[in-house]
Tab-separated table of C-alpha atoms in Angstrom:
chain	number	residue	atom	x	y	z
A	1	UNK	CA	-9.435	-42.535	16.284
A	2	UNK	CA	-7.234	-40.635	13.781
A	3	UNK	CA	-8.712	-42.626	10.887
A	4	UNK	CA	-12.170	-41.869	12.202
A	5	UNK	CA	-11.615	-38.102	12.034
A	6	UNK	CA	-9.935	-38.358	8.639
A	7	UNK	CA	-13.047	-40.088	7.341
A	8	UNK	CA	-15.365	-37.708	9.163
A	9	UNK	CA	-13.857	-34.571	7.580
A	10	UNK	CA	-13.531	-36.054	4.105
A	11	UNK	CA	-17.027	-34.836	3.430
A	12	UNK	CA	-17.300	-35.875	-0.202
A	13	UNK	CA	-17.631	-39.537	0.820
A	14	UNK	CA	-20.465	-41.083	2.816
A	15	UNK	CA	-19.478	-41.532	6.463
A	16	UNK	CA	-21.089	-43.782	9.041
A	17	UNK	CA	-21.115	-42.467	12.573
A	18	UNK	CA	-22.115	-44.531	15.565
A	19	UNK	CA	-25.135	-43.136	17.390
A	20	UNK	CA	-26.429	-44.921	20.445
A	21	UNK	CA	-27.040	-48.570	19.558
A	22	UNK	CA	-27.003	-48.094	15.787
A	23	UNK	CA	-25.295	-46.278	12.935
A	24	UNK	CA	-26.332	-43.224	10.934
A	25	UNK	CA	-24.942	-42.679	7.432
A	26	UNK	CA	-24.267	-39.053	6.465
A	27	UNK	CA	-24.767	-37.843	2.894
A	28	UNK	CA	-21.871	-36.313	0.918
A	29	UNK	CA	-21.885	-32.498	0.572
A	30	UNK	CA	-22.923	-31.097	-2.790
A	31	UNK	CA	-20.898	-28.555	-4.770
A	32	UNK	CA	-23.395	-25.871	-3.718
A	33	UNK	CA	-22.869	-26.704	-0.059
A	34	UNK	CA	-19.103	-26.480	-0.489
A	35	UNK	CA	-19.228	-22.893	-1.792
A	36	UNK	CA	-17.749	-20.191	0.517
A	37	UNK	CA	-20.245	-18.559	2.830
A	38	UNK	CA	-21.169	-14.952	2.177
A	39	UNK	CA	-21.548	-13.162	5.492
A	40	UNK	CA	-23.208	-9.764	5.626
A	41	UNK	CA	-20.986	-7.085	7.222
A	42	UNK	CA	-21.864	-6.185	10.788
A	43	UNK	CA	-20.736	-3.379	13.059
A	44	UNK	CA	-17.978	-4.611	15.335
A	45	UNK	CA	-18.456	-4.060	19.051
A	46	UNK	CA	-16.214	-2.915	20.493
A	47	UNK	CA	-14.520	-1.132	17.609
A	48	UNK	CA	-10.956	-2.310	17.062
A	49	UNK	CA	-7.988	-2.233	14.696
A	50	UNK	CA	-7.165	-5.019	12.248
A	51	UNK	CA	-3.484	-4.876	11.242
A	52	UNK	CA	-1.129	-6.494	8.749
A	53	UNK	CA	2.643	-6.049	8.413
A	54	UNK	CA	5.115	-7.053	5.732
A	55	UNK	CA	8.855	-6.676	5.222
A	56	UNK	CA	11.552	-7.882	2.851
A	57	UNK	CA	15.205	-7.116	2.195
A	58	UNK	CA	14.315	-6.874	-1.504
A	59	UNK	CA	16.101	-8.382	-4.486
A	60	UNK	CA	19.063	-6.022	-4.822
A	61	UNK	CA	20.192	-5.322	-1.258
A	62	UNK	CA	22.363	-7.454	1.008
A	63	UNK	CA	21.126	-5.999	4.304
A	64	UNK	CA	17.804	-4.872	5.701
A	65	UNK	CA	18.075	-1.242	6.807
A	66	UNK	CA	14.325	-0.856	7.420
A	67	UNK	CA	12.684	-1.228	10.819
A	68	UNK	CA	9.031	-1.300	11.830
A	69	UNK	CA	6.903	-1.488	14.962
A	70	UNK	CA	3.224	-2.363	15.342
A	71	UNK	CA	1.167	-2.592	18.524
A	72	UNK	CA	-2.597	-2.604	18.979
A	73	UNK	CA	-4.761	-2.705	22.067
A	74	UNK	CA	-8.303	-1.947	23.173
A	75	UNK	CA	-9.920	-0.786	26.387
A	76	UNK	CA	-13.648	-1.461	26.705
A	77	UNK	CA	-15.055	-1.271	30.229
A	78	UNK	CA	-18.647	-0.147	29.818
A	79	UNK	CA	-17.741	3.526	30.084
A	80	UNK	CA	-15.551	3.798	27.007
A	81	UNK	CA	-14.360	1.943	23.938
A	82	UNK	CA	-10.816	2.915	23.111
A	83	UNK	CA	-9.000	1.258	20.204
A	84	UNK	CA	-5.321	2.123	20.500
A	85	UNK	CA	-2.462	1.563	18.081
A	86	UNK	CA	1.142	2.619	17.502
A	87	UNK	CA	2.625	2.035	14.042
A	88	UNK	CA	6.132	3.078	12.959
A	89	UNK	CA	8.274	2.608	9.856
A	90	UNK	CA	11.891	3.784	9.597
A	91	UNK	CA	14.200	3.472	6.594
A	92	UNK	CA	17.924	3.622	7.356
A	93	UNK	CA	19.608	5.871	4.855
A	94	UNK	CA	21.760	3.977	2.390
A	95	UNK	CA	25.321	5.243	2.126
A	96	UNK	CA	25.330	6.359	5.753
A	97	UNK	CA	27.398	4.464	8.304
A	98	UNK	CA	25.200	2.523	10.726
A	99	UNK	CA	22.071	3.118	8.664
A	100	UNK	CA	20.565	-0.195	9.746
A	101	UNK	CA	21.366	0.614	13.378
A	102	UNK	CA	19.830	4.079	13.100
A	103	UNK	CA	16.428	2.819	11.940
A	104	UNK	CA	16.151	0.242	14.724
A	105	UNK	CA	17.262	2.709	17.387
A	106	UNK	CA	14.786	5.323	16.156
A	107	UNK	CA	11.836	2.909	16.150
A	108	UNK	CA	12.612	1.645	19.656
A	109	UNK	CA	13.026	5.124	21.126
A	110	UNK	CA	9.866	6.425	19.458
A	111	UNK	CA	7.743	3.452	20.512
A	112	UNK	CA	8.981	3.543	24.092
A	113	UNK	CA	8.218	7.244	24.450
A	114	UNK	CA	4.741	7.030	22.926
A	115	UNK	CA	3.745	4.094	25.115
A	116	UNK	CA	5.047	5.671	28.300
A	117	UNK	CA	3.378	9.030	27.639
A	118	UNK	CA	0.075	8.019	26.046
A	119	UNK	CA	-0.797	4.353	26.546
A	120	UNK	CA	0.136	3.810	30.193
A	121	UNK	CA	-1.594	7.013	31.402
A	122	UNK	CA	-4.867	5.805	29.861
A	123	UNK	CA	-4.608	2.587	31.864
A	124	UNK	CA	-3.664	4.260	35.126
A	125	UNK	CA	-6.292	4.714	37.841
A	126	UNK	CA	-4.489	7.896	38.855
A	127	UNK	CA	-5.029	11.258	37.214
A	128	UNK	CA	-1.657	11.480	35.502
A	129	UNK	CA	-0.621	14.682	33.825
A	130	UNK	CA	-0.066	14.271	30.114
A	131	UNK	CA	0.314	16.536	27.138
A	132	UNK	CA	-1.611	16.533	23.898
A	133	UNK	CA	-1.088	13.672	21.488
A	134	UNK	CA	0.657	16.005	19.061
A	135	UNK	CA	3.082	17.032	21.809
A	136	UNK	CA	3.686	13.372	22.624
A	137	UNK	CA	4.488	12.606	18.994
A	138	UNK	CA	6.786	15.605	18.561
A	139	UNK	CA	8.688	14.800	21.748
A	140	UNK	CA	8.891	11.169	20.638
A	141	UNK	CA	10.655	12.218	17.453
A	142	UNK	CA	13.069	14.314	19.525
A	143	UNK	CA	13.830	11.260	21.655
A	144	UNK	CA	14.394	9.193	18.505
A	145	UNK	CA	16.724	11.851	17.085
A	146	UNK	CA	18.781	11.902	20.288
A	147	UNK	CA	18.963	8.108	20.314
A	148	UNK	CA	20.247	7.990	16.719
A	149	UNK	CA	22.926	10.593	17.437
A	150	UNK	CA	23.989	8.680	20.555
A	151	UNK	CA	23.855	5.062	19.420
A	152	UNK	CA	24.368	5.341	15.648
A	153	UNK	CA	26.727	8.285	15.100
A	154	UNK	CA	27.016	9.027	11.422
A	155	UNK	CA	23.807	7.109	10.723
A	156	UNK	CA	20.550	8.472	9.411
A	157	UNK	CA	16.980	7.328	9.015
A	158	UNK	CA	13.498	8.330	8.016
A	159	UNK	CA	10.707	8.005	10.579
A	160	UNK	CA	6.965	7.878	9.967
A	161	UNK	CA	4.816	7.095	12.995
A	162	UNK	CA	1.062	6.965	13.584
A	163	UNK	CA	-0.728	6.994	16.930
A	164	UNK	CA	-4.354	5.852	16.722
A	165	UNK	CA	-6.587	6.655	19.689
A	166	UNK	CA	-10.265	6.001	19.112
A	167	UNK	CA	-11.266	7.379	15.734
A	168	UNK	CA	-8.348	9.810	15.449
A	169	UNK	CA	-4.840	9.254	14.101
A	170	UNK	CA	-1.879	11.547	14.779
A	171	UNK	CA	1.015	11.211	12.341
A	172	UNK	CA	4.618	12.306	12.939
A	173	UNK	CA	6.915	12.325	9.935
A	174	UNK	CA	10.518	12.961	8.901
A	175	UNK	CA	12.034	11.827	5.593
A	176	UNK	CA	10.489	10.063	2.603
A	177	UNK	CA	8.703	7.047	4.028
A	178	UNK	CA	4.986	7.667	3.635
A	179	UNK	CA	1.601	7.425	5.302
A	180	UNK	CA	-1.463	6.926	3.091
A	181	UNK	CA	-5.202	6.868	3.598
A	182	UNK	CA	-6.743	4.257	1.301
A	183	UNK	CA	-10.434	4.688	0.494
A	184	UNK	CA	-12.888	2.179	-1.053
A	185	UNK	CA	-13.492	4.452	-4.055
A	186	UNK	CA	-9.879	4.029	-5.177
A	187	UNK	CA	-8.336	7.140	-3.654
A	188	UNK	CA	-4.781	6.807	-2.319
A	189	UNK	CA	-4.265	9.979	-0.276
A	190	UNK	CA	-0.683	10.680	0.793
A	191	UNK	CA	-0.914	12.367	4.208
A	192	UNK	CA	2.834	12.993	4.569
A	193	UNK	CA	5.203	15.178	2.593
A	194	UNK	CA	8.454	13.740	1.241
A	195	UNK	CA	11.440	15.636	2.651
A	196	UNK	CA	13.460	14.885	-0.463
A	197	UNK	CA	15.280	17.007	-3.015
A	198	UNK	CA	13.231	15.729	-5.948
A	199	UNK	CA	9.920	16.365	-4.159
A	200	UNK	CA	11.038	19.940	-3.564
A	201	UNK	CA	11.884	20.273	-7.250
A	202	UNK	CA	8.396	18.973	-8.114
A	203	UNK	CA	6.839	21.549	-5.779
A	204	UNK	CA	8.853	24.293	-7.498
A	205	UNK	CA	7.683	23.060	-10.907
A	206	UNK	CA	11.209	22.310	-12.096
A	207	UNK	CA	10.540	18.605	-12.765
A	208	UNK	CA	7.430	16.451	-13.167
A	209	UNK	CA	6.344	13.655	-10.828
A	210	UNK	CA	7.240	11.135	-13.535
A	211	UNK	CA	10.737	12.628	-13.811
A	212	UNK	CA	11.090	12.497	-10.025
A	213	UNK	CA	10.625	8.708	-10.037
A	214	UNK	CA	13.803	8.216	-12.105
A	215	UNK	CA	15.811	11.254	-10.999
A	216	UNK	CA	19.421	10.309	-10.066
A	217	UNK	CA	19.084	12.226	-6.770
A	218	UNK	CA	15.668	10.876	-5.814
A	219	UNK	CA	17.063	9.358	-2.580
A	220	UNK	CA	18.660	12.573	-1.330
A	221	UNK	CA	16.846	13.887	1.762
A	222	UNK	CA	17.022	17.404	3.181
A	223	UNK	CA	15.449	16.326	6.477
A	224	UNK	CA	16.137	13.084	8.366
A	225	UNK	CA	16.917	11.780	11.826
A	226	UNK	CA	20.626	11.823	12.579
A	227	UNK	CA	21.399	15.109	10.845
A	228	UNK	CA	23.017	17.844	12.916
A	229	UNK	CA	20.791	20.684	11.733
A	230	UNK	CA	17.802	21.344	14.016
A	231	UNK	CA	14.407	20.536	12.549
A	232	UNK	CA	10.795	20.004	13.540
A	233	UNK	CA	8.860	16.954	12.382
A	234	UNK	CA	5.597	17.279	10.494
A	235	UNK	CA	2.742	16.551	12.934
A	236	UNK	CA	-0.910	16.241	11.854
A	237	UNK	CA	-4.096	14.757	13.286
A	238	UNK	CA	-6.821	13.269	11.058
A	239	UNK	CA	-9.966	11.159	11.373
A	240	UNK	CA	-9.200	7.495	10.711
A	241	UNK	CA	-10.576	6.327	7.345
A	242	UNK	CA	-13.770	4.433	8.046
A	243	UNK	CA	-14.263	2.535	5.838
A	244	UNK	CA	-10.752	2.395	4.500
A	245	UNK	CA	-7.167	1.888	5.638
A	246	UNK	CA	-4.132	3.640	7.031
A	247	UNK	CA	-0.950	2.471	5.310
A	248	UNK	CA	2.633	3.309	6.296
A	249	UNK	CA	5.461	2.160	4.036
A	250	UNK	CA	9.061	2.768	3.013
A	251	UNK	CA	10.024	3.904	-0.463
A	252	UNK	CA	10.897	0.317	-1.314
A	253	UNK	CA	7.139	-0.071	-1.820
A	254	UNK	CA	5.715	3.246	-2.974
A	255	UNK	CA	8.735	3.961	-5.181
A	256	UNK	CA	8.223	0.683	-7.055
A	257	UNK	CA	4.454	0.210	-7.292
A	258	UNK	CA	2.012	2.822	-8.552
A	259	UNK	CA	-0.902	4.020	-6.429
A	260	UNK	CA	-3.274	2.076	-8.683
A	261	UNK	CA	-1.281	-1.138	-8.281
A	262	UNK	CA	-1.184	-0.781	-4.503
A	263	UNK	CA	-4.907	-0.076	-4.313
A	264	UNK	CA	-5.819	-3.065	-6.465
A	265	UNK	CA	-3.770	-5.369	-4.238
A	266	UNK	CA	-5.302	-3.985	-1.038
A	267	UNK	CA	-8.850	-4.059	-2.398
A	268	UNK	CA	-8.439	-7.630	-3.623
A	269	UNK	CA	-7.058	-9.047	-0.367
A	270	UNK	CA	-9.216	-10.752	2.233
A	271	UNK	CA	-7.506	-9.038	5.150
A	272	UNK	CA	-4.630	-6.600	5.881
A	273	UNK	CA	-2.123	-9.390	6.587
A	274	UNK	CA	-2.619	-10.991	3.160
A	275	UNK	CA	-2.616	-7.546	1.537
A	276	UNK	CA	0.806	-6.787	3.034
A	277	UNK	CA	2.217	-10.084	1.836
A	278	UNK	CA	0.919	-9.432	-1.679
A	279	UNK	CA	2.294	-5.873	-1.664
A	280	UNK	CA	5.766	-7.105	-0.703
A	281	UNK	CA	5.599	-9.908	-3.278
A	282	UNK	CA	4.582	-7.438	-5.998
A	283	UNK	CA	7.421	-5.026	-5.165
A	284	UNK	CA	9.905	-7.892	-5.323
A	285	UNK	CA	8.404	-9.122	-8.595
A	286	UNK	CA	8.959	-5.616	-9.997
A	287	UNK	CA	12.674	-5.870	-9.220
A	288	UNK	CA	12.839	-5.277	-5.460
A	289	UNK	CA	15.487	-2.524	-5.754
A	290	UNK	CA	15.268	-1.549	-2.067
A	291	UNK	CA	14.213	-2.841	1.331
A	292	UNK	CA	10.420	-3.051	1.653
A	293	UNK	CA	8.349	-2.351	4.766
A	294	UNK	CA	4.587	-1.864	5.045
A	295	UNK	CA	1.954	-1.644	7.783
A	296	UNK	CA	-1.757	-1.686	6.874
A	297	UNK	CA	-4.393	-0.748	9.477
A	298	UNK	CA	-8.147	-1.135	9.153
A	299	UNK	CA	-10.547	0.458	11.659
A	300	UNK	CA	-13.511	-1.847	12.288
C-alpha cells in the first residue's frame, strides 16, 4: 500500500490505478499544470486575525530577556462577528537585576488582567460591568508594574501591548519596544513613542535620528516598568490597518533593521508566520546584537 501511494503522488511518471475490473493509466502532469495556483482574494467570513510570532536570543547575548504573548479568538453567532486578540512584547532591561524575570512577570500579569476584564465578559451570558478598553489597558499596566516590583525587585522592563476587538486596536505602551502599522504602499507608521533619552534628544532637536541609532546612551529609558517613580502609560485607540498589519517588536529588531528592510521582508512573505521568521533571521544576519521579539497581525 505504501508503494502504491508513493507511485500515485509521483505525478511526473505514468501511474496505473485499478478501476473496477480493469486498469486506467494516468498521464504525467505537464510543467504548466505544476505551476502554483493563483487564487483571487476573497472577503473572509467571519473576519479574523492571522498572526505570526518570532523570537531569538540574538548573536551577542547569553540569555533571552524578552517575553511575548499572543492569543487570538473569534465569536461569530449570527448576531455579531468579533475577532479578538491580545498581543504583548516586553524587553527586560539589560544591566538590571532580574531583567529576564521582570519581562515574563509583566507579560503574564498584563495578559491575565486583559483576559479577565475584556475577553471573559464578552463570553458571559450575564450583563457584567466592565470599563472601557482604554481603562482595561491602563489598569493592566498598573497590575504589571505591581507584579514586577513584587516578583522581580530591582528588575525593569518595557511593555507594549495591543488589544484588538473587532476593527479597533487599543495600544498600551511603556519603554522603547514599538508598535507599527504596516501599509501596502510601503508606509511603516510607528504608533508608539520611545520613552528613551535619545528619542527625547531627537524631539528637542539636539541630535538627529541617525545619530540616535549609534548614541552611547540609546538604551537608557526614562520610563519603564519596575521604576519607583509614578507614571502613566501611553494609551491610544486606532482602526486596525485593513489591508495591512499591526507589528509589535523589541528594539532587537527595529534597532537593527531599517523600516524599508522590514517592509520588504513583510511584503515578500506569504504569511505573517514566515514574515516573522525572516525578520528574525535578517536581524541575526545583521549581527543580532540584542534579543529579538516580533508579533505580526493581519486583519482578514
